[in-house]
Every structure is written in structure tokens, then in C-alpha cells.
Coordinates of C-alpha atoms in Angstrom, one line a residue:
M1 CA -22.8 -32.3 -12.7
S2 CA -26.4 -31.9 -13.6
N3 CA -26.3 -28.1 -13.3
T4 CA -24.3 -25.4 -15.1
L5 CA -21.0 -24.4 -13.7
Q6 CA -19.6 -21.0 -14.8
L7 CA -16.1 -19.6 -14.2
L8 CA -15.8 -15.9 -13.6
D9 CA -12.3 -14.3 -13.9
C10 CA -11.8 -11.2 -11.9
T11 CA -8.1 -10.6 -12.4
L12 CA -8.5 -7.1 -13.6
R13 CA -10.9 -6.1 -10.9
D14 CA -9.6 -7.8 -7.7
G15 CA -6.0 -7.7 -9.0
G16 CA -6.4 -4.0 -9.9
Q17 CA -7.7 -3.2 -6.4
A18 CA -4.8 -5.1 -4.9
L19 CA -2.3 -3.0 -6.8
E20 CA -4.2 0.2 -5.8
N21 CA -4.1 -0.9 -2.2
L22 CA -0.4 -1.5 -2.3
N23 CA 0.4 1.9 -4.0
K24 CA -1.9 3.7 -1.5
N25 CA 0.3 2.2 1.2
G26 CA 3.5 3.5 -0.4
I27 CA 4.5 0.2 -2.1
K28 CA 5.2 0.9 -5.7
T29 CA 4.2 -1.7 -8.2
E30 CA 3.7 -2.0 -11.9
I31 CA 0.4 -0.7 -13.2
F32 CA -2.0 -1.9 -15.8
T33 CA -1.3 -0.1 -19.0
E34 CA -4.1 0.3 -21.5
E35 CA -2.5 -2.5 -23.5
N36 CA -2.4 -4.8 -20.4
R37 CA -6.1 -4.2 -19.7
R38 CA -7.1 -5.0 -23.2
D39 CA -4.8 -8.0 -23.5
I40 CA -6.0 -9.6 -20.2
A41 CA -9.6 -9.1 -21.2
T42 CA -9.1 -10.5 -24.7
L43 CA -7.0 -13.5 -23.6
S44 CA -9.7 -14.3 -20.9
S45 CA -12.3 -14.2 -23.7
K46 CA -10.2 -16.4 -26.0
A47 CA -9.7 -18.8 -23.2
G48 CA -13.4 -19.4 -23.1
I49 CA -14.0 -18.0 -19.6
D50 CA -17.7 -17.7 -19.1
I51 CA -17.8 -14.4 -17.2
I52 CA -15.1 -11.7 -17.3
E53 CA -14.9 -8.8 -15.0
I54 CA -13.4 -5.8 -16.7
G55 CA -12.8 -3.7 -13.5
C56 CA -14.6 -1.8 -10.8
M57 CA -16.2 1.6 -10.7
S58 CA -17.6 4.4 -8.5
D59 CA -18.1 8.0 -9.3
S60 CA -15.9 8.9 -6.3
Y61 CA -12.9 7.5 -8.3
N62 CA -10.9 9.6 -10.7
G63 CA -7.5 8.9 -12.4
L64 CA -7.3 5.3 -11.3
E65 CA -7.7 3.6 -14.7
K66 CA -4.1 2.2 -14.3
F67 CA -5.7 -0.1 -11.7
A68 CA -8.8 -1.0 -13.8
I69 CA -10.8 1.3 -11.6
Y70 CA -13.2 3.6 -13.5
N71 CA -15.4 6.6 -12.8
N72 CA -18.4 5.2 -14.7
I73 CA -19.8 2.2 -16.6
E74 CA -19.3 3.8 -19.9
E75 CA -15.5 4.2 -19.4
L76 CA -15.2 0.6 -18.1
S77 CA -17.2 -0.9 -21.0
K78 CA -14.7 0.5 -23.5
Y79 CA -12.4 -2.4 -22.5
M80 CA -14.9 -5.2 -23.5
P81 CA -13.4 -7.4 -26.2
K82 CA -15.4 -9.1 -28.8
K83 CA -17.2 -12.2 -27.3
T84 CA -15.7 -15.6 -28.2
F85 CA -19.1 -17.3 -27.8
E86 CA -22.7 -16.0 -27.7
N87 CA -23.4 -16.5 -24.0
Q88 CA -20.1 -15.0 -22.7
L89 CA -20.8 -12.3 -20.2
Y90 CA -18.8 -9.1 -19.3
T91 CA -19.2 -7.5 -15.9
G92 CA -18.1 -4.5 -13.9
L93 CA -18.3 -4.1 -10.1
Y94 CA -19.6 -1.2 -8.1
V95 CA -17.6 -1.0 -4.9
D96 CA -20.5 0.6 -3.0
P97 CA -24.1 1.7 -3.5
D98 CA -23.2 5.4 -3.7
T99 CA -23.1 6.2 -7.4
S100 CA -26.5 7.7 -8.1
L101 CA -28.7 5.4 -10.1
D102 CA -29.7 8.5 -12.2
K103 CA -26.1 8.6 -13.5
I104 CA -26.2 5.0 -14.7
P105 CA -27.7 4.5 -18.1
E106 CA -30.2 1.8 -19.0
Y107 CA -28.5 -1.3 -20.3
S108 CA -27.5 -1.3 -24.0
P109 CA -25.3 -3.7 -25.9
E110 CA -22.3 -1.4 -25.9
L111 CA -22.2 -1.6 -22.0
V112 CA -21.2 -4.6 -19.8
E113 CA -24.3 -6.7 -19.3
G114 CA -23.5 -7.8 -15.8
I115 CA -23.0 -5.6 -12.7
R116 CA -21.8 -6.8 -9.4
V117 CA -22.5 -4.8 -6.3
I118 CA -20.6 -5.0 -3.0
L119 CA -23.3 -4.7 -0.3
R120 CA -22.5 -2.3 2.6
Y121 CA -23.4 -4.2 5.7
S122 CA -24.1 -1.0 7.7
E123 CA -26.6 0.1 5.0
L124 CA -28.0 -3.3 3.9
K125 CA -31.4 -2.1 2.7
K126 CA -29.8 0.8 0.7
S127 CA -27.5 -1.7 -0.9
V128 CA -30.2 -4.2 -1.8
D129 CA -32.4 -1.4 -3.1
Y130 CA -29.5 -0.3 -5.3
C131 CA -29.2 -3.8 -6.7
A132 CA -32.9 -3.8 -7.5
G133 CA -32.6 -0.5 -9.2
L134 CA -29.9 -1.8 -11.5
A135 CA -31.9 -4.8 -12.3
K136 CA -34.8 -2.6 -13.4
K137 CA -32.4 -0.8 -15.8
G138 CA -31.9 -4.2 -17.5
Y139 CA -28.6 -5.3 -16.1
K140 CA -27.8 -8.9 -14.8
V141 CA -27.1 -8.1 -11.2
F142 CA -24.7 -10.1 -9.0
V143 CA -25.4 -9.5 -5.3
Q144 CA -22.1 -9.6 -3.3
P145 CA -22.5 -9.7 0.5
M146 CA -18.9 -9.1 1.4
L147 CA -17.8 -11.2 4.4
T148 CA -20.9 -13.3 4.2
M149 CA -19.9 -15.1 7.4
R150 CA -20.9 -12.1 9.4
Y151 CA -24.5 -12.2 8.3
T152 CA -27.1 -13.7 10.7
D153 CA -29.6 -16.4 9.6
D154 CA -32.3 -13.7 9.4
E155 CA -30.1 -11.5 7.3
I156 CA -29.3 -14.4 4.9
K157 CA -33.1 -15.0 4.6
Y158 CA -33.5 -11.3 3.8
L159 CA -30.8 -11.5 1.1
V160 CA -32.4 -14.5 -0.5
Y161 CA -35.9 -12.9 -0.4
E162 CA -34.6 -9.7 -2.0
A163 CA -32.5 -11.6 -4.6
N164 CA -35.7 -13.5 -5.7
N165 CA -37.7 -10.3 -5.8
M166 CA -35.3 -8.4 -8.0
N167 CA -34.7 -11.5 -10.2
A168 CA -31.0 -11.2 -9.5
Y169 CA -28.6 -13.1 -11.8
A170 CA -26.6 -14.4 -8.9
L171 CA -26.3 -14.3 -5.1
Y172 CA -22.8 -14.8 -3.8
I173 CA -21.0 -16.3 -0.9
V174 CA -18.0 -14.1 -0.3
D175 CA -15.1 -15.4 1.8
S176 CA -13.5 -11.9 2.1
F177 CA -11.0 -12.7 4.8
G178 CA -10.2 -16.3 3.7
Y179 CA -11.2 -18.2 6.8
M180 CA -14.1 -20.2 5.7
N181 CA -13.9 -24.0 5.7
E182 CA -16.0 -26.7 4.0
H183 CA -18.6 -26.7 6.8
D184 CA -19.1 -23.0 6.5
V185 CA -19.4 -23.2 2.7
D186 CA -21.9 -26.1 3.0
R187 CA -24.0 -24.2 5.5
L188 CA -24.3 -21.0 3.5
Y189 CA -24.7 -22.7 0.1
N190 CA -27.6 -24.8 1.5
A191 CA -29.1 -21.8 3.3
Y192 CA -29.3 -20.1 -0.1
A193 CA -30.4 -23.1 -2.1
K194 CA -33.3 -23.8 0.3
E195 CA -35.3 -20.7 -0.7
L196 CA -33.5 -19.1 -3.7
D197 CA -35.4 -19.2 -7.0
K198 CA -33.8 -21.7 -9.4
K199 CA -33.2 -18.9 -11.9
V200 CA -30.8 -17.2 -9.4
K201 CA -27.3 -18.7 -9.5
I202 CA -25.2 -19.1 -6.4
G203 CA -21.7 -17.7 -6.7
F204 CA -18.6 -18.4 -4.6
H205 CA -15.7 -16.0 -4.2
A206 CA -12.8 -17.5 -2.2
H207 CA -9.7 -15.9 -0.7
N208 CA -6.6 -17.8 0.2
N209 CA -5.4 -16.7 3.6
M210 CA -5.5 -20.2 5.0
E211 CA -4.8 -21.9 1.6
N212 CA -8.4 -23.1 1.6
A213 CA -9.5 -21.6 -1.7
L214 CA -9.0 -24.7 -3.8
I215 CA -10.3 -27.0 -1.1
N216 CA -13.5 -25.0 -0.7
V217 CA -14.0 -24.5 -4.5
K218 CA -13.6 -28.3 -5.1
Y219 CA -16.1 -28.9 -2.3
V220 CA -18.6 -26.7 -4.0
I221 CA -18.0 -28.3 -7.4
E222 CA -18.0 -31.9 -6.1
N223 CA -20.7 -31.8 -3.4
L224 CA -23.0 -28.7 -3.9
N225 CA -24.2 -29.2 -7.4
S226 CA -27.9 -28.7 -6.8
R227 CA -27.9 -25.3 -8.4
D228 CA -26.3 -23.4 -11.3
T229 CA -23.1 -22.1 -9.7
I230 CA -20.4 -19.5 -10.5
I231 CA -16.8 -19.8 -9.3
D232 CA -14.6 -16.8 -9.1
A233 CA -10.8 -16.9 -9.9
C234 CA -7.9 -14.6 -10.7
A235 CA -4.8 -15.4 -12.8
V236 CA -1.8 -16.1 -10.4
G237 CA -4.3 -15.6 -7.6
M238 CA -3.8 -11.9 -7.9
G239 CA -6.2 -10.2 -5.6
Q240 CA -6.6 -8.3 -2.3
G241 CA -5.2 -9.8 0.9
A242 CA -3.9 -13.3 0.3
G243 CA -5.4 -13.3 -3.2
N244 CA -8.0 -15.6 -4.8
M245 CA -8.5 -19.0 -6.3
Q246 CA -5.9 -19.1 -9.1
T247 CA -7.5 -19.2 -12.6
E248 CA -4.8 -21.4 -14.0
V249 CA -5.3 -24.0 -11.2
I250 CA -9.0 -24.2 -11.5
V251 CA -9.0 -24.2 -15.3
D252 CA -6.7 -27.2 -15.3
Y253 CA -8.8 -29.0 -12.7
L254 CA -12.1 -28.4 -14.6
N255 CA -10.6 -29.4 -17.9
R256 CA -9.2 -32.7 -16.4
H257 CA -12.2 -33.6 -14.3
L258 CA -15.3 -32.1 -15.9
G259 CA -14.2 -32.1 -19.5
T260 CA -14.4 -28.3 -20.0
K261 CA -12.5 -26.8 -22.9
Y262 CA -10.9 -23.7 -21.4
D263 CA -7.7 -22.7 -23.2
F264 CA -5.0 -23.2 -20.7
N265 CA -2.4 -21.5 -22.9
C266 CA -4.4 -18.3 -23.0
I267 CA -4.5 -18.3 -19.2
L268 CA -0.7 -18.9 -19.1
E269 CA -0.2 -15.9 -21.4
I270 CA -2.1 -13.8 -18.8
C271 CA 0.2 -15.2 -16.1
E272 CA 3.1 -14.1 -18.2
I273 CA 1.8 -10.5 -18.3
L274 CA 1.4 -10.5 -14.6
D275 CA 4.8 -12.0 -13.7
K276 CA 6.3 -8.5 -13.4
F277 CA 3.5 -7.1 -11.2
R278 CA 4.5 -8.7 -7.8
P279 CA 6.9 -6.5 -5.9
H280 CA 10.0 -8.6 -5.1
D281 CA 10.5 -7.1 -1.7
I282 CA 7.0 -7.9 -0.3
E283 CA 4.5 -10.7 -0.5
A284 CA 1.9 -8.6 -2.4
W285 CA -0.6 -11.5 -2.5
G286 CA -0.6 -15.2 -1.9
Y287 CA -0.3 -17.1 1.3
S288 CA 1.9 -15.8 4.1
P289 CA 1.9 -16.2 7.9
V290 CA 1.0 -12.5 8.2
R291 CA -2.2 -13.1 6.3
L292 CA -2.8 -16.4 8.0
I293 CA -3.0 -14.9 11.5
P294 CA -6.0 -12.6 11.0
A295 CA -7.8 -15.5 9.3
V296 CA -7.2 -17.6 12.4
H297 CA -8.9 -14.9 14.5
S298 CA -11.6 -14.0 12.0
V299 CA -10.5 -10.4 11.7
A300 CA -9.8 -8.0 8.8
Y301 CA -6.5 -8.9 7.2
K302 CA -5.4 -5.3 6.9
Y303 CA -4.8 -5.1 10.6
A304 CA -1.9 -7.6 10.3
I305 CA -0.5 -6.0 7.2
E306 CA -0.4 -2.6 8.9
M307 CA 1.2 -4.0 12.1
R308 CA 3.9 -5.7 10.1
L309 CA 4.7 -3.0 7.6
H310 CA 4.3 0.2 9.7
H311 CA 4.7 -1.0 13.3
N312 CA 7.4 -3.6 12.7
M313 CA 5.7 -6.1 14.9
S314 CA 6.7 -9.8 15.1
L315 CA 4.4 -12.6 14.1
V316 CA 3.9 -13.5 17.8
E317 CA 3.1 -9.9 18.7
I318 CA 0.5 -9.7 15.9
N319 CA -1.0 -13.0 17.0
N320 CA -1.3 -11.8 20.6
V321 CA -3.0 -8.5 19.6
L322 CA -5.4 -10.0 17.1
S323 CA -6.4 -12.8 19.5
K324 CA -8.0 -10.1 21.7
V325 CA -9.8 -7.9 19.1
P326 CA -13.3 -7.0 20.4
E327 CA -16.3 -8.0 18.2
E328 CA -17.2 -4.5 17.2
L329 CA -13.7 -3.9 15.6
R330 CA -13.2 -7.3 13.9
H331 CA -14.7 -6.8 10.5
R332 CA -13.7 -3.3 9.5
Y333 CA -10.1 -2.0 9.4
T334 CA -9.6 1.7 9.8
P335 CA -6.5 3.5 11.1
E336 CA -8.7 4.6 14.1
N337 CA -9.7 1.0 14.8
L338 CA -6.1 -0.1 14.7
K339 CA -5.1 2.6 17.2
K340 CA -7.9 1.3 19.6
I341 CA -6.6 -2.2 19.2
L342 CA -3.0 -1.3 19.8
N343 CA -3.8 0.9 22.8
A344 CA -6.1 -1.6 24.5

């Protein structure tokens, strides 16, 4: 490859949110002890991972540190280990644009240098302005348009324009519901690359509902190398929904085929820590037919999970219902939206 490829590990963040989602739905799991959080971050650093996400944050959250979810950037940043190499980068993710910018300090070395922000589609300008405000405070900003497939061509152009204006660190393609294929990845990557400033990296965050994560990631690496690129991954694929690209799988692939020097044993040590976290009575993450069906119909995966867990519906019943979801209810699960779908 002629351009830089960076690997971002988001085990603590996406994995922590997965655990929080399970517990919120009455499914008890192990939690991240303080030792777990420090060990996972340190092992990721020692493995030579380029970018390590320490967790997520919002001032609406309290008492959720056991899921690597923090109230503010100062608390999250306490879990940064010492860098293994100079350009290693630590990040935290804001789950929304609601924490007042006035509460977020200017960047300083004791804080994570990178901030990722999930854009709220219904408040796109507010979200983009929030990213720009963080950039002005000195942070390296990663712009995360969740469910990028829902964005129109004009909205994609708007994101690219604003990412250039704020001098974002990266603009992401996010396959939130895991139904993107190589054609989709190619289209969005090239739409970004056409107008995006060369200094702005393109990121790809894959989910594994249709077991396409590795296929899509390899496609990006092997075919879309016109830009500096970031690939996201989680140890054991631990993440929301069907989970993510597995760090151990992509590390082995990159070491074998691109000559990278990530420490595979350090990643396996993280996998060992996480072995006890998956509840044995439920598929907490990873591929399952229940998570495949919503991806087939391009709808939010939580619909199928709720139908299975709390309505005891068969796979055929779930498929029949999700095949008829109206457009305005596809992308956002709420209990109210589920009632509308089931009562249709």
C-alpha cells in the first residue's frame, strides 16, 4: 500500500456498550473491573495498536464506569496507559452532541488526544458544529455518521465539506447494522475520496450481522488504498449487535500480508480476559440468524432481539414482520416503534 493504514481498537468502548445494553435488558453479564479496563488498554498499547479507544462519554451518564462509560473526558482519560510509540493515539467517543462544549476543556497532554463523535442524523448540523467546536479546542476529531448508508448523496457531500472545513482527523463509513457489501463500501469510500482533503483520513467501522466484516475490511485494504485509512476492530468481535471485526483476525491478516508487527500474543491476552464476558445462555454478540434477519431487511437489529427475547417469536415470524417495516421506522428502534410494527 502506498498510503498509511491504521488499526483502531474499540474493545472497551463498543464492547462496554454491548455489556451495558445486555444488562439494561435484564441479561446479567460480567462487568469491566478497573483492573480489566487498565489491562485491556495497556495490552492494546503493548500490541502496537495505532489508535486505542478508552471508552465513551456523555454528561448524561453516571455510575456506568463498569462498562467503560464515563461522565466526562477527564474521568475517561485516567485510563490512558503510557504510549508504546510516539504516534500512538488514545481516543474517547461522545455518544451524542449534547454535552456542552463549555464543559469540555481545551486539549492538554493528560487528556485523550482524539475524540470520536456519533452524529445524530435528526440534528445533523448541530452534530457537525459540535465536531467543529471540539476541533477548535485542539482535539483530533473523528466524524462518525452512524448508519452511513442512510445518508443521501447531498448529505455525504455536506459531511465531506464540513470535515474539510474543520480539518477533521477522520471521516468514517459506519456499517451500524452490518448489511453493507463490497459495492456499498466502494461507493461510499470513493464518494469521500473524491472531495475529501488528503489530510483527512477515511475510517471504516464494520459490524458482522451478515459475516461481511472481514470481507469488507479486506476489500478496503486491498482495493481502496488511495487514502490514509483507519480500520476499527474489537477483540473477540465484542461489540453491539452482532459485534465487530475481530482484532485478533485482522491483526493476523495484516501481519501476514502487509508485514505489520502487531503483537498477536498481547491481543490473545485480551481475548483471554474477555472469555468470561459472554453469557452462556444467549448469543451476546457474534453472528446469529436473529441478527442476520434485520440486516437482510436493512432495519435496526434491536427489533429482532426484542422480538426474540421478549415476544418469543420464531425466526420465520421475525422475518415476516421485518420484511414489512415502513421506511420511517427502519433505522431507529424504540419500544414505541416496535409496538407500531407488531400492531400493523
